[in-house]
CSV table of C-alpha atoms in Angstrom, one decimal:
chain,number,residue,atom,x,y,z
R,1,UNK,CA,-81.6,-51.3,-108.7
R,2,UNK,CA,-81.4,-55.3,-107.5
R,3,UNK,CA,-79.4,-55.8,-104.7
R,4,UNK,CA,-76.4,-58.5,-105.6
R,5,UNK,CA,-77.4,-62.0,-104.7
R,6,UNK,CA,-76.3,-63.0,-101.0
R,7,UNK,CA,-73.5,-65.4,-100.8
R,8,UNK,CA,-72.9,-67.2,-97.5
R,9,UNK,CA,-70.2,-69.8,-96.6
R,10,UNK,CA,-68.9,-72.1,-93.9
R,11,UNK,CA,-64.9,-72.4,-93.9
R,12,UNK,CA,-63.9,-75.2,-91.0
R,13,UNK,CA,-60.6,-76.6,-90.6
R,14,UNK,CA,-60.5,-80.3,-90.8
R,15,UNK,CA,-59.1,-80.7,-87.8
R,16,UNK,CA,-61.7,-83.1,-86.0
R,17,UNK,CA,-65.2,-83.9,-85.9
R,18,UNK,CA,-67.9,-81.6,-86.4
R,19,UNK,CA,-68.0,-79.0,-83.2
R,20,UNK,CA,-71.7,-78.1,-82.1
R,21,UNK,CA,-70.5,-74.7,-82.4
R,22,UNK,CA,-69.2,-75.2,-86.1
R,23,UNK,CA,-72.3,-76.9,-87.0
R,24,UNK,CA,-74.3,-73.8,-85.5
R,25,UNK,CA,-72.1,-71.4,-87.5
R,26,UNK,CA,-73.1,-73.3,-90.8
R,27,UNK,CA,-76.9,-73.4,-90.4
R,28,UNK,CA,-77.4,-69.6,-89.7
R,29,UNK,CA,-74.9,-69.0,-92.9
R,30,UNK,CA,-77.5,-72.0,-94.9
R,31,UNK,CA,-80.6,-70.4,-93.1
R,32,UNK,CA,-79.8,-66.6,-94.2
R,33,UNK,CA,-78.7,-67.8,-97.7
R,34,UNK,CA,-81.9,-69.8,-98.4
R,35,UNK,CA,-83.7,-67.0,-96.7
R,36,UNK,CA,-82.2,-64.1,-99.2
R,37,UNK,CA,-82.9,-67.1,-102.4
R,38,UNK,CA,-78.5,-66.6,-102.7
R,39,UNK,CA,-76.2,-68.9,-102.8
R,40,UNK,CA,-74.3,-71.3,-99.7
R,41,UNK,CA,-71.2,-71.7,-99.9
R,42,UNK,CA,-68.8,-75.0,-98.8
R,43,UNK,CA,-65.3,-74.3,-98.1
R,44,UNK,CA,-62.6,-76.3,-96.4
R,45,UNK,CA,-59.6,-74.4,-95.3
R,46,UNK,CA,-56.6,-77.1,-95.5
R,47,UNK,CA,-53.6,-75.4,-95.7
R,48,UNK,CA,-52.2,-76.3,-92.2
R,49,UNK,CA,-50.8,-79.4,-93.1
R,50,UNK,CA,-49.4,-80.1,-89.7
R,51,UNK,CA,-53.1,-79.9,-87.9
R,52,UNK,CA,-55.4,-81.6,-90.6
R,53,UNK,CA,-56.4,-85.4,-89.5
R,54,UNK,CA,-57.2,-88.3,-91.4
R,55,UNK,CA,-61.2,-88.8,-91.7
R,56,UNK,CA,-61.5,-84.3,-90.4
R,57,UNK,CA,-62.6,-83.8,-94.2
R,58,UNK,CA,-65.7,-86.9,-94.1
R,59,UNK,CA,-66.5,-86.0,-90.4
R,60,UNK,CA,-67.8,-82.7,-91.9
R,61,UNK,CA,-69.1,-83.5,-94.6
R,62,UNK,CA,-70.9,-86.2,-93.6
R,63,UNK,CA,-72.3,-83.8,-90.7
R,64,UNK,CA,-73.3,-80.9,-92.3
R,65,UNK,CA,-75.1,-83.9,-94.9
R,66,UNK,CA,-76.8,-85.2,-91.7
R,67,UNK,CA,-78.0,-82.1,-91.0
R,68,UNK,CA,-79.3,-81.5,-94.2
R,69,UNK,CA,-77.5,-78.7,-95.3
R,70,UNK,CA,-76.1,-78.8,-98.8
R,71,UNK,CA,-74.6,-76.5,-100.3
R,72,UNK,CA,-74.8,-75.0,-103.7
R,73,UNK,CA,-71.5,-74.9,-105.5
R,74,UNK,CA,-68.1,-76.3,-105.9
R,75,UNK,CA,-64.8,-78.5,-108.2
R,76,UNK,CA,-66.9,-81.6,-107.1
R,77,UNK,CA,-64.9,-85.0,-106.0
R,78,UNK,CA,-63.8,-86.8,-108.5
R,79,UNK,CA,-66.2,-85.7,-111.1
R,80,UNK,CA,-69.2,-86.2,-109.0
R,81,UNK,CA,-72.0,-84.4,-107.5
R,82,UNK,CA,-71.2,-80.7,-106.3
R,83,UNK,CA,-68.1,-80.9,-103.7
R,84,UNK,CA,-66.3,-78.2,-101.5
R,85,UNK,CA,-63.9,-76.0,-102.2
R,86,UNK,CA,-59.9,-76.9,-101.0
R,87,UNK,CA,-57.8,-74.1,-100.2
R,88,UNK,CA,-55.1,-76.7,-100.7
R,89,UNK,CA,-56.0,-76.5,-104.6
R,90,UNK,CA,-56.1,-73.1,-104.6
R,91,UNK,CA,-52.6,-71.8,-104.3
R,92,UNK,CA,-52.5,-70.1,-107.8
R,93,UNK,CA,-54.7,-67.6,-106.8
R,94,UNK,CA,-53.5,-67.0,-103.2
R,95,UNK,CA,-50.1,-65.9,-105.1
R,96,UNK,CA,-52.0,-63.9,-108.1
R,97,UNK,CA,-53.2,-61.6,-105.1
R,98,UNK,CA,-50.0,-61.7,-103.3
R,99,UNK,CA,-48.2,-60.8,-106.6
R,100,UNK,CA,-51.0,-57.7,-106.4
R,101,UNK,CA,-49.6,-56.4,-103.1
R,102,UNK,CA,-46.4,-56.8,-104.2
R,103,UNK,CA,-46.8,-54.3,-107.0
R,104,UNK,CA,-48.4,-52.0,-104.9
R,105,UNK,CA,-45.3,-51.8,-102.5
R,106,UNK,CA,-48.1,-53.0,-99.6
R,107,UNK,CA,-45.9,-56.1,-98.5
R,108,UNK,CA,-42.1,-56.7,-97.8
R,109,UNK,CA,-40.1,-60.0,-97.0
R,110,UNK,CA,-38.4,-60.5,-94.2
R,111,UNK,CA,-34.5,-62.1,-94.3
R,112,UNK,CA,-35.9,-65.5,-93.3
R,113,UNK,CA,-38.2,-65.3,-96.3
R,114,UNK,CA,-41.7,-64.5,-94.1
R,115,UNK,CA,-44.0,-62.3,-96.2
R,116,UNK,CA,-45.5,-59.0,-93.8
R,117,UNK,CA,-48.2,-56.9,-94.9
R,118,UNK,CA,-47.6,-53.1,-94.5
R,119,UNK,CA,-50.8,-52.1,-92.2
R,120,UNK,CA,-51.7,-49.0,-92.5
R,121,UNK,CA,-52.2,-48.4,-88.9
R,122,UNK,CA,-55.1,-46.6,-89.3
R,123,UNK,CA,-58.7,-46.8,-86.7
R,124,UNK,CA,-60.5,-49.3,-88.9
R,125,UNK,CA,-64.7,-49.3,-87.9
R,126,UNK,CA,-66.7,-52.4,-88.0
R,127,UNK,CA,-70.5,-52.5,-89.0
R,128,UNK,CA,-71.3,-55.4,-87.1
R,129,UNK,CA,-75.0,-56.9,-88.1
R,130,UNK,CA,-75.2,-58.0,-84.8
R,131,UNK,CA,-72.0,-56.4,-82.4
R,132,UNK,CA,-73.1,-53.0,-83.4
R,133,UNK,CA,-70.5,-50.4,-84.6
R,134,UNK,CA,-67.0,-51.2,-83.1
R,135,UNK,CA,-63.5,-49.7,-83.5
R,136,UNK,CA,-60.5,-51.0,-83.0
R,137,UNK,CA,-57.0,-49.1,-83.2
R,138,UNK,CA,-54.7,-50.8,-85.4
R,139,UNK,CA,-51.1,-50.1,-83.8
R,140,UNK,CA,-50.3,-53.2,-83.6
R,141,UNK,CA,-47.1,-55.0,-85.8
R,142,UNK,CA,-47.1,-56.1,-89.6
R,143,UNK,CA,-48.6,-59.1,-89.9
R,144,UNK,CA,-47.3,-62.2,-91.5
R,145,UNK,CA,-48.8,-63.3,-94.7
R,146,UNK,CA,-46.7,-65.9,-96.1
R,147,UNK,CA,-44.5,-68.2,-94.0
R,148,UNK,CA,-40.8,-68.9,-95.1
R,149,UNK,CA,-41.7,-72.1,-95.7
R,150,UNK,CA,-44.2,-70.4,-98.6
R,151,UNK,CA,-47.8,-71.8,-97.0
R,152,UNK,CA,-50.0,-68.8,-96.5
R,153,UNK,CA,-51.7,-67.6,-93.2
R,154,UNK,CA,-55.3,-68.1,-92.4
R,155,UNK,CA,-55.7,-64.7,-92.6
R,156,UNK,CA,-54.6,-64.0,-96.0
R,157,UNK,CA,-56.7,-66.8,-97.8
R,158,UNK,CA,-59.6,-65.9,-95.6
R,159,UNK,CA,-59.7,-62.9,-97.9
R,160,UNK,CA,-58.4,-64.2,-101.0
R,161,UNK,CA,-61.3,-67.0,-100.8
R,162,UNK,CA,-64.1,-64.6,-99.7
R,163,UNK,CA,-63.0,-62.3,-102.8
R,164,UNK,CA,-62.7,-64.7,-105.4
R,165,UNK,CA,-65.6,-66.2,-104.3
R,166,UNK,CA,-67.8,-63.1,-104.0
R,167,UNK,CA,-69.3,-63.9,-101.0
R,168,UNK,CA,-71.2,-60.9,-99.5
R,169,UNK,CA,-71.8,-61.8,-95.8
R,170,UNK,CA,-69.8,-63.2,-93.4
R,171,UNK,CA,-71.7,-64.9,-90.6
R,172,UNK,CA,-69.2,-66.3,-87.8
R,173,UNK,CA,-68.5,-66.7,-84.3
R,174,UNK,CA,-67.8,-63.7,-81.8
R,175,UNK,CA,-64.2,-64.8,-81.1
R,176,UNK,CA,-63.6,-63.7,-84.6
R,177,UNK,CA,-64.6,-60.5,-84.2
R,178,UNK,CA,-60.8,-59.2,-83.5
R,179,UNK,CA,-60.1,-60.4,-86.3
R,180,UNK,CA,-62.0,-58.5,-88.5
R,181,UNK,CA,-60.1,-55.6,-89.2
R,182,UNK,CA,-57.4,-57.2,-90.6
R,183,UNK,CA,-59.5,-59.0,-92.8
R,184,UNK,CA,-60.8,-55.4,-93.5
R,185,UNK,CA,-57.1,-53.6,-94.3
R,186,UNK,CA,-56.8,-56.4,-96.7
R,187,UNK,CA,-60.0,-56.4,-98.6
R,188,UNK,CA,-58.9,-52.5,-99.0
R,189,UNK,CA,-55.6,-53.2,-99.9
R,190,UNK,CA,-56.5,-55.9,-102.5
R,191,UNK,CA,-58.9,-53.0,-104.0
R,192,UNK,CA,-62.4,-54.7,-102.8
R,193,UNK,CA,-65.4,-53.8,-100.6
R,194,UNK,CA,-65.0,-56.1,-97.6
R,195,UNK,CA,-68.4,-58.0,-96.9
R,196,UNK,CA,-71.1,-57.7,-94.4
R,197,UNK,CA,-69.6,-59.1,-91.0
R,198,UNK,CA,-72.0,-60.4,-88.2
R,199,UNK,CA,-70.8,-62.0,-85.1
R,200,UNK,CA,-73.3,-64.7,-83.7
R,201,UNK,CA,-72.5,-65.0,-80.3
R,202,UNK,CA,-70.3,-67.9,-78.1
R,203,UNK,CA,-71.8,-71.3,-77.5
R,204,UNK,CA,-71.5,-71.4,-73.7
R,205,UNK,CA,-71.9,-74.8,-70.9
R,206,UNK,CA,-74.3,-74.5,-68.7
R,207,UNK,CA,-71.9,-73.5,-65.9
R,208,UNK,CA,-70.9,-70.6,-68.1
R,209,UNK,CA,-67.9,-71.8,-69.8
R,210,UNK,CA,-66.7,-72.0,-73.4
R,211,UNK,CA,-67.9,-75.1,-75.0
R,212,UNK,CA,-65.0,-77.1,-75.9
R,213,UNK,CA,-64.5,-80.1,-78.3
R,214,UNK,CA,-64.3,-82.4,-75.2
R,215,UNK,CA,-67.4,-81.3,-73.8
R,216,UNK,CA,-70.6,-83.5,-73.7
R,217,UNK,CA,-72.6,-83.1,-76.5
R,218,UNK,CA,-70.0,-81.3,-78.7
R,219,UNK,CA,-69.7,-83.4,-81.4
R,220,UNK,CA,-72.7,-83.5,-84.3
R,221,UNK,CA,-71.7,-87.2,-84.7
R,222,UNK,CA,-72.4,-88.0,-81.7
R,223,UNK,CA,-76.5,-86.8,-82.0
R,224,UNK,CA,-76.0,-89.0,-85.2
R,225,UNK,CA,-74.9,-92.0,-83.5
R,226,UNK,CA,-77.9,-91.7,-80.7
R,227,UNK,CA,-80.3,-91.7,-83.2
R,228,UNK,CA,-81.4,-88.2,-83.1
R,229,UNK,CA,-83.7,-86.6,-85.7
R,230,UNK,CA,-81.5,-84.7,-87.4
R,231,UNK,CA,-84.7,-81.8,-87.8
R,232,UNK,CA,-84.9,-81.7,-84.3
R,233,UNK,CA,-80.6,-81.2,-83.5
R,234,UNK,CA,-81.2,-78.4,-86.2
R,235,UNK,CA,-84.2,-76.8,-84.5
R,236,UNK,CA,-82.2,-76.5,-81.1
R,237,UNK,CA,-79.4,-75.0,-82.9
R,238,UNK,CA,-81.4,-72.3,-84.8
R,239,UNK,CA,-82.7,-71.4,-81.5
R,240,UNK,CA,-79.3,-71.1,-79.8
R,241,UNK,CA,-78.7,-67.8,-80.6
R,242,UNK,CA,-81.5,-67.1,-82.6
R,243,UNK,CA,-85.3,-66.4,-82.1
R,244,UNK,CA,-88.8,-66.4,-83.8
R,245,UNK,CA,-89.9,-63.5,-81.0
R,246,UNK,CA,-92.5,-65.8,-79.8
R,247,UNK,CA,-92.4,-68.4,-77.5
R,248,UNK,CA,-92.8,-71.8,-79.8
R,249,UNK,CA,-89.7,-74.0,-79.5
R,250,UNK,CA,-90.8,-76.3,-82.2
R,251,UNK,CA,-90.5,-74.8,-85.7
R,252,UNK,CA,-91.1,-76.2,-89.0
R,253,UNK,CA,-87.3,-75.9,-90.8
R,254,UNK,CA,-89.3,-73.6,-93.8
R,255,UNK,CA,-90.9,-71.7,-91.2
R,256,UNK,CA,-87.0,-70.8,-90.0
R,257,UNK,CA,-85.7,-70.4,-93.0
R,258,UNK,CA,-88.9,-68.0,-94.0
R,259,UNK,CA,-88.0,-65.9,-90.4
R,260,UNK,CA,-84.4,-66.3,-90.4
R,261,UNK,CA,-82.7,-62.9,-90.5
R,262,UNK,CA,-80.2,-61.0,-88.4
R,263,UNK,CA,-82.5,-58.9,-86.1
R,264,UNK,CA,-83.7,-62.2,-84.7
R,265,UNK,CA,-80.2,-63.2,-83.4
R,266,UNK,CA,-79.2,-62.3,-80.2
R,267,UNK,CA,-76.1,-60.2,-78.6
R,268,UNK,CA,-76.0,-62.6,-75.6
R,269,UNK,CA,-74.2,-65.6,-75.4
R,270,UNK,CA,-76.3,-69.1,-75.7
R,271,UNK,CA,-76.3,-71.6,-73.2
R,272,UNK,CA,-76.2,-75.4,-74.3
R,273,UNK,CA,-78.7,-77.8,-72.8
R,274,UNK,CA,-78.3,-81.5,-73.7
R,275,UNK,CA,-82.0,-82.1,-71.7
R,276,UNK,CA,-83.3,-79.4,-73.6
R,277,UNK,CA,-82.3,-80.9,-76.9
R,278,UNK,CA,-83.7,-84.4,-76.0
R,279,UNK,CA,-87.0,-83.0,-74.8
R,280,UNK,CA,-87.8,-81.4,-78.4
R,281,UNK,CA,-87.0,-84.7,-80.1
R,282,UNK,CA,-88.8,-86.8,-78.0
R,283,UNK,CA,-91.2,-84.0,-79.1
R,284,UNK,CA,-90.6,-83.7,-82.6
R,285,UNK,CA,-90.2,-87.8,-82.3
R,286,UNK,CA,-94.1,-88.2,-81.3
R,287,UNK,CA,-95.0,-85.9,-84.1
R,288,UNK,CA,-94.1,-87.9,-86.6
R,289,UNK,CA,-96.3,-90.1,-88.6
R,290,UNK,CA,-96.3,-93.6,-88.4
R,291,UNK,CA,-94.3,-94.3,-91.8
R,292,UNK,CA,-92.0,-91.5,-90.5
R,293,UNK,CA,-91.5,-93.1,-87.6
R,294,UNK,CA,-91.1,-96.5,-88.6
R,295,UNK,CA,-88.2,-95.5,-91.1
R,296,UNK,CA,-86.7,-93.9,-88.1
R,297,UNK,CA,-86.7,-96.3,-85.7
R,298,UNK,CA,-86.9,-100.3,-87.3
R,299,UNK,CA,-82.9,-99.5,-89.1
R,300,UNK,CA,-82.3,-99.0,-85.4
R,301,UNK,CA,-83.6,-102.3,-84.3
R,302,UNK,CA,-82.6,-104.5,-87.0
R,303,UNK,CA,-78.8,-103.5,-86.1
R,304,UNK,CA,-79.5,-104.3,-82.8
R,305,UNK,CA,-80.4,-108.0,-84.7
R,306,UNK,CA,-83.3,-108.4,-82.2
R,307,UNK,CA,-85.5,-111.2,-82.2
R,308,UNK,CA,-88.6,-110.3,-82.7
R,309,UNK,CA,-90.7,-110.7,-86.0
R,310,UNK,CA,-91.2,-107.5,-88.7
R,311,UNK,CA,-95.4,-108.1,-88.2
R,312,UNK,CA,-94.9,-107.9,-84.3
R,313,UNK,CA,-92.5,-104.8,-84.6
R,314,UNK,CA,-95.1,-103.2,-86.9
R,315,UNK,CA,-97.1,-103.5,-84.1
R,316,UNK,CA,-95.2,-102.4,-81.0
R,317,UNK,CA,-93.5,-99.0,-82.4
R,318,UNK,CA,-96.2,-97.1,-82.6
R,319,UNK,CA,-96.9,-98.3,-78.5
R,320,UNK,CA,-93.2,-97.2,-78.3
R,321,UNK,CA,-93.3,-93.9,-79.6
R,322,UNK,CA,-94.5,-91.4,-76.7
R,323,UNK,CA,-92.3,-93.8,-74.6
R,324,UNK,CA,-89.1,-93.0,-75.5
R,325,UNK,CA,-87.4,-89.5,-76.2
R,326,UNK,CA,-84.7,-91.0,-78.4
R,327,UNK,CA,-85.0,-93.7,-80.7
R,328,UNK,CA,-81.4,-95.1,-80.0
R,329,UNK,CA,-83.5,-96.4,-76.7
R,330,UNK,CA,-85.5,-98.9,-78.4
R,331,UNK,CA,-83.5,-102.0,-78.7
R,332,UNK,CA,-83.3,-101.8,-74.5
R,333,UNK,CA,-87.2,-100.9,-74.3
R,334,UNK,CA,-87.8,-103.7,-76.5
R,335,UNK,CA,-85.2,-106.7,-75.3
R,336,UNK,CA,-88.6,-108.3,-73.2
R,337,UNK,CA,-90.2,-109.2,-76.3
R,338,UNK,CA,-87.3,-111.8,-77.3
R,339,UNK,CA,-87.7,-115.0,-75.8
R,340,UNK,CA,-89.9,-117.1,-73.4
R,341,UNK,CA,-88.1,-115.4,-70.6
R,342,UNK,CA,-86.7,-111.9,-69.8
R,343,UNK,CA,-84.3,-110.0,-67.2
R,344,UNK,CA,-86.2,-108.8,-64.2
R,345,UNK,CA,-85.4,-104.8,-63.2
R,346,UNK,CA,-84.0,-105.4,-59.7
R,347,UNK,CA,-85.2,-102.1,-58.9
R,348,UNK,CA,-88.8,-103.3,-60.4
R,349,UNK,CA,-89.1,-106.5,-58.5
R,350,UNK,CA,-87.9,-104.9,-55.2
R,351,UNK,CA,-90.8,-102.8,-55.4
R,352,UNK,CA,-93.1,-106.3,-56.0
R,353,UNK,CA,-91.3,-107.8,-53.2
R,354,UNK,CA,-92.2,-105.2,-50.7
R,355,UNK,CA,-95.7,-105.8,-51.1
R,356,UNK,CA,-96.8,-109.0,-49.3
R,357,UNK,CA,-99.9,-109.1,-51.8
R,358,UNK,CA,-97.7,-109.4,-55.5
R,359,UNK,CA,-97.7,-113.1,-54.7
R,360,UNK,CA,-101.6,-113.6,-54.2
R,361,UNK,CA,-102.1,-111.0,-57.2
R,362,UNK,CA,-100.1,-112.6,-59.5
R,363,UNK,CA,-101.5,-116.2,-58.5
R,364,UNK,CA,-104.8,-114.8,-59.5
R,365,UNK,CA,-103.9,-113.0,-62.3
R,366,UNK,CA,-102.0,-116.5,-63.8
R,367,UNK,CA,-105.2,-118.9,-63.3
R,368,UNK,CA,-107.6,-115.8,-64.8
R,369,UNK,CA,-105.0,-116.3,-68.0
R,370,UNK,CA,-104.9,-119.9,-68.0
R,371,UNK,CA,-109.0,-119.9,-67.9
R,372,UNK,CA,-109.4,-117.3,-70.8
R,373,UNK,CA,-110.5,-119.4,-73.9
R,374,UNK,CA,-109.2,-116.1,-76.2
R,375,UNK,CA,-106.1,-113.8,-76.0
R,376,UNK,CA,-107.3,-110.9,-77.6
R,377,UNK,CA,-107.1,-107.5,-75.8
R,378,UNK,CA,-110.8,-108.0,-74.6
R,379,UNK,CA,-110.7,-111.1,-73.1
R,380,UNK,CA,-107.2,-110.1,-71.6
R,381,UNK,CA,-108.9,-107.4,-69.5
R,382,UNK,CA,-112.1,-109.1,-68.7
R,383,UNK,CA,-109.7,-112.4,-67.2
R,384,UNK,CA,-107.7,-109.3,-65.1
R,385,UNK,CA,-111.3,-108.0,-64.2
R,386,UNK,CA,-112.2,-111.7,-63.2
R,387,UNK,CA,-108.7,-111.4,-60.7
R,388,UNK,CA,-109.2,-108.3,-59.3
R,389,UNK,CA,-113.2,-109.9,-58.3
R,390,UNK,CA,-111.7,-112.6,-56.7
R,391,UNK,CA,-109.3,-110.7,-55.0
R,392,UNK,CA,-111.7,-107.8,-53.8
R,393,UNK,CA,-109.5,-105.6,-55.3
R,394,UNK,CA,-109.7,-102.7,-57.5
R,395,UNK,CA,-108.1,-103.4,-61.2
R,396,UNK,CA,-105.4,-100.9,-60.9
R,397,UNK,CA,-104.1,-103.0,-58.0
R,398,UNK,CA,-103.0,-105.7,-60.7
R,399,UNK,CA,-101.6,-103.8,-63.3
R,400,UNK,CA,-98.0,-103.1,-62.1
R,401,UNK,CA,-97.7,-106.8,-60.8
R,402,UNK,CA,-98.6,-108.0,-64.4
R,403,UNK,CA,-96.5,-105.7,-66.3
R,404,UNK,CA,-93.5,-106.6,-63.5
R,405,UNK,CA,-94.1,-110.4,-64.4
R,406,UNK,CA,-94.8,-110.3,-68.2
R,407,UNK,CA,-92.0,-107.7,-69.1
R,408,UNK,CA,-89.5,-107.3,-66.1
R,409,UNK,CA,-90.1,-104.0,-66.6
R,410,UNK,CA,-92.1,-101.2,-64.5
R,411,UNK,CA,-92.2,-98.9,-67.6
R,412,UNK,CA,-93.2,-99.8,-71.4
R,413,UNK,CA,-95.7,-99.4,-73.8
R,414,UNK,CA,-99.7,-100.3,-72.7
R,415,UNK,CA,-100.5,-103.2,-70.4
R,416,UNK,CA,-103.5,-104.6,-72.7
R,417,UNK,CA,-101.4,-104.7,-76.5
R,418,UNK,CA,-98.1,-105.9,-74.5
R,419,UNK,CA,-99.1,-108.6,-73.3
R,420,UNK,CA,-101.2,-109.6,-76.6
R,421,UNK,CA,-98.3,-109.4,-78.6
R,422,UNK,CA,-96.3,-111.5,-76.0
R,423,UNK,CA,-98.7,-114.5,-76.3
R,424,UNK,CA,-100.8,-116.3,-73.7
R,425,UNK,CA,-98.0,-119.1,-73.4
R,426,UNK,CA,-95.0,-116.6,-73.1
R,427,UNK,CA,-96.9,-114.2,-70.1
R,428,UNK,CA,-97.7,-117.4,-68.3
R,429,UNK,CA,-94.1,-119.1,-68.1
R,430,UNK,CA,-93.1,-115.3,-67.2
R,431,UNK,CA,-95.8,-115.0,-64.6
R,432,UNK,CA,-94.0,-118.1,-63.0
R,433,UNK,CA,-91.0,-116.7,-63.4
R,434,UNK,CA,-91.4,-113.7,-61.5
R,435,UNK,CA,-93.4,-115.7,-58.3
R,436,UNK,CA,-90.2,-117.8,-57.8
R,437,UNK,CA,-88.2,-114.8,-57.8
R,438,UNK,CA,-89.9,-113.6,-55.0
R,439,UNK,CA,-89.9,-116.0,-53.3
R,440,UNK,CA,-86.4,-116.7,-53.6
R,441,UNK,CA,-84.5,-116.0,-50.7
């Protein structure tokens, strides 16, 4: 016999942006439903009036979309594509149940209207996928249901929602855990199997601590807003919990989704490491093809409304890109290649100035440009070898002193193709520039 088709689902509350921690919570539900071939699930549980916020509902959807995690059914929004569910819109069957409890003499109302479930008070064992077995003694008071003012609690359309919607695996954080076996007394009560429960573990700081909304690097919009690749936030969060048993960091996302499964997830809490995060993209950014690339990183620099010509950018972002580890860095990489003139790094021409010889090798350097009849790449180098003859000096000697002068920079892409695609003219009003600078007082 077939075993019934998995069916996963994330539930937020749209009560802000997009936690890290949510976000994580969503993929390994999407990675363990594409895994299995079942179905994801999209569910938004807005029945606390009083704690929704305008925009919570787009901030996750347009998240979890950035992520690239869709998900497989739903009422749709006005008529369109596939949409999540609303517990708001969903009332009728929150009461059909209720009514069921009812009948069965398993709740009872309270004089200022509240609506208690009658627990049975019994040990109730959780199976946890990942937790292990744990027991928890249930001797604690009736809990509330319904509120007098006739909204239900979270814990009671929890249920209702997982039931109706027949999901068969619950994938969610630890803190959750405790409060499984209500969920459990009233899957039993309602006359259902409950579903497979596993608790990934807690999201933690590096110091240790809970991750918290206010934390750096909390919000998925954020990553989004930097420029990110959304493949690579997604590969840091598989592995934040979650392991291939080996030790590659950088997985193809149908490679995780082919090895995604609960023995691979870990019982220890994961520790969150913005550095970490920005290393693999500035890995996953230099893998990228050059079309890929380019359809990264050019949006990025036309909002920035640079100055500088599509055939010239063509050119420089492929030098750029093993230069930079996020692509939101651009527009400031590339601000020397507006204009005849650019901003000098102090730090940068502090370290010319402390050499008595940046004057002498840039005087050189500037009459070897002015004599060279060509401004290709070779007749660039040959007029720097031409300098560093005259000078008695060994080429490398000139190379920070030109790209100090021509870029105000002591970082960038290569010497040769930057000052190309600055022009002959351009490097040598720049090359003036940066003498009177140092000699200024």
């Amino acid at each position: 016999m077939s075993s019934p088709t998995v069916r996963t689902r994330f539930a937020p509350s749209p009560t802000g942006y997009l936690h890290v921690g949510g976000a994580r919570t969503a993929l390994f539900n999407w990675l363990y439903a594409r895994h299995h071939g079942g179905a994801f699930v999209l569910r938004i549980e807005d029945t606390d009036q009083n704690r929704n916020i305008a925009d919570g509902i787009e901030a996750i959807l347009n998240g979890l979309l950035w992520l690239g995690m869709d998900w497989d059914e739903g009422p749709g929004v006005d008529g369109g594509e596939v949409g999540p569910y609303f517990q708001s819109q969903r009332q009728h069957l929150y009461d059909k149940h209720l009514e069921a409890l009812q009948q069965k003499g398993l709740v009872y109302t309270e004089d200022n209207g509240a609506v208690r479930f009658r627990s049975p008070g019994e040990t109730v064992i959780v199976d946890d996928q990942i937790c292990g077995r744990v027991e928890f003694n249930r001797d604690e008071p009736d809990m509330t249901i319904r509120r007098p003012d006739g909204s239900y609690i979270f814990h009671f359309v929890n249920v209702v929602d997982d039931l109706e919607m027949g999901i068969t695996h619950v994938i969610r954080g630890e803190d959750h855990l405790s409060n499984t076996p209500k969920h459990i007394e009233l899957f039993e009560a309602l006359g259902a199997a409950p579903p497979v429960y596993a608790h990934i573990p807690l999201i933690l700081n590096a110091d240790g601590s809970k991750m918290s909304k206010r934390d750096q690097g909390a919000s998925v919009s954020e990553y989004a807003e930097k420029a990110y690749l959304p493949q690579a936030v997604v590969n840091y969060l598989a592995l934040l919990g979650w392991s291939p048993k080996d030790d590659r960091e950088i997985l193809p996302l149908d490679e995780i989704i082919a090895r995604f499964d609960f023995p691979g997830i870990n019982k220890s809490n994961a520790s969150f490491d913005l550095k970490k995060l920005t290393w693999l993209n500035a890995q996953m950014l230099m893998a990228l093809d050059g079309d890929a690339f380019w359809q990264h990183a050019a949006p990025i620099v036309e909002q920035a409304q640079m100055d500088i010509a599509e055939a010239t950018l063509r050119e420089l972002l492929p030098l750029m890109q093993t230069k930079v580890s996020l692509a939101s860095e651009l527009p400031h990489k590339l601000a020397s290649f507006q204009g005849e003139h650019c901003d000098y790094d102090s730090s940068a021409l502090a370290k010319l100035a402390k050499d008595a010889e940046s004057d002498t090798r840039l005087a050189a350097l500037q009459s070897a440009f002015e004599a060279s009849e060509s401004w290709t790449e070779d007749a660039i180098s040959a007029a720097i070898d031409a300098a560093a003859e005259t000078l008695e000096v060994k080429k490398g000697k000139l190379m920070f002193p030109a790209r100090v002068a021509a870029s105000g920079q002591a970082g960038g892409p290569d010497l040769l193709p930057m000052l190309r695609l600055l022009g002959k003219d351009r490097v040598l009003t720049r090359f003036q520039d940066a003498r009177k600078a140092l000699a200024a007082p």
